[in-house]
Amino acid sequence: MSSQEQFERAREDETYRQPFLEGINLEYASRFVKRVIYKPEPFSREFNGKKRNSMMGCLPGHIIILGLPVKLPHTRSEILVFPLAFETLPTFRHFQNALIDHEGFHALQNFVNPWQNRPKLEQEAYWNQMTQSYYRGLNDEWRSGIARLSSEYS
């Protein structure tokens, strides 16, 4: 079964989503990602006064001290994938672009310095995602959408 066919199956069958994620080659990001986890509950967060639903998120490696998470450099991150990713990303290449080129890039950033400024992190991750979209054969309309999202963090 091709990657696109597996992606389509995961879009239709929620029980296949975690096995699908476990089978994805994370390319360069595999060094910085501990695991990719499917979370069936929708997730939203607020940024700049806007509430927005999330497709994916990257949790830096950390330890718990006195009940609080403490971020650590040189530890691998976990990437969380929410239902919205399967509902909105149209192809496997788009999914790879979001998972590897954006969230995987966050994992790299977290590995090097987990305390960086969040807007700066987002701008860099969107820039990487936009650049890598050329190599994945994604169109200008897709890149324009990434540029719009990136501008919210400037």
C-alpha angles and dihedrals in degrees: 000000000000123000090251091052091049090050091051090050090051090050090055100035115050091191089062095053098088094046088047091053092048090055097053117110103231091198112200091356093065088084090060102036121081093189145330114237129194113222111194094198115088114244130204133180137187124241127169090355094304124114111217135178115239128227094189142353139194122224114200119231110268148159128224117244118179089345095306127108114242116197116230130199119232093031126116122252132226119232117212119205119199131198092261090070091061092041097052112025106088103203142019090253090056089048091051090049091055097039102041106021097042110022093029088052089053087054089055091048091049091049091056100037120353093184099065123131110277099224089050091049091052094048091051093046092049090048090052091046092050093048094048092048088074091060091047090054096243119157134250092256089061091048090049089056091051090049090053091052091046092053090062088069098051 
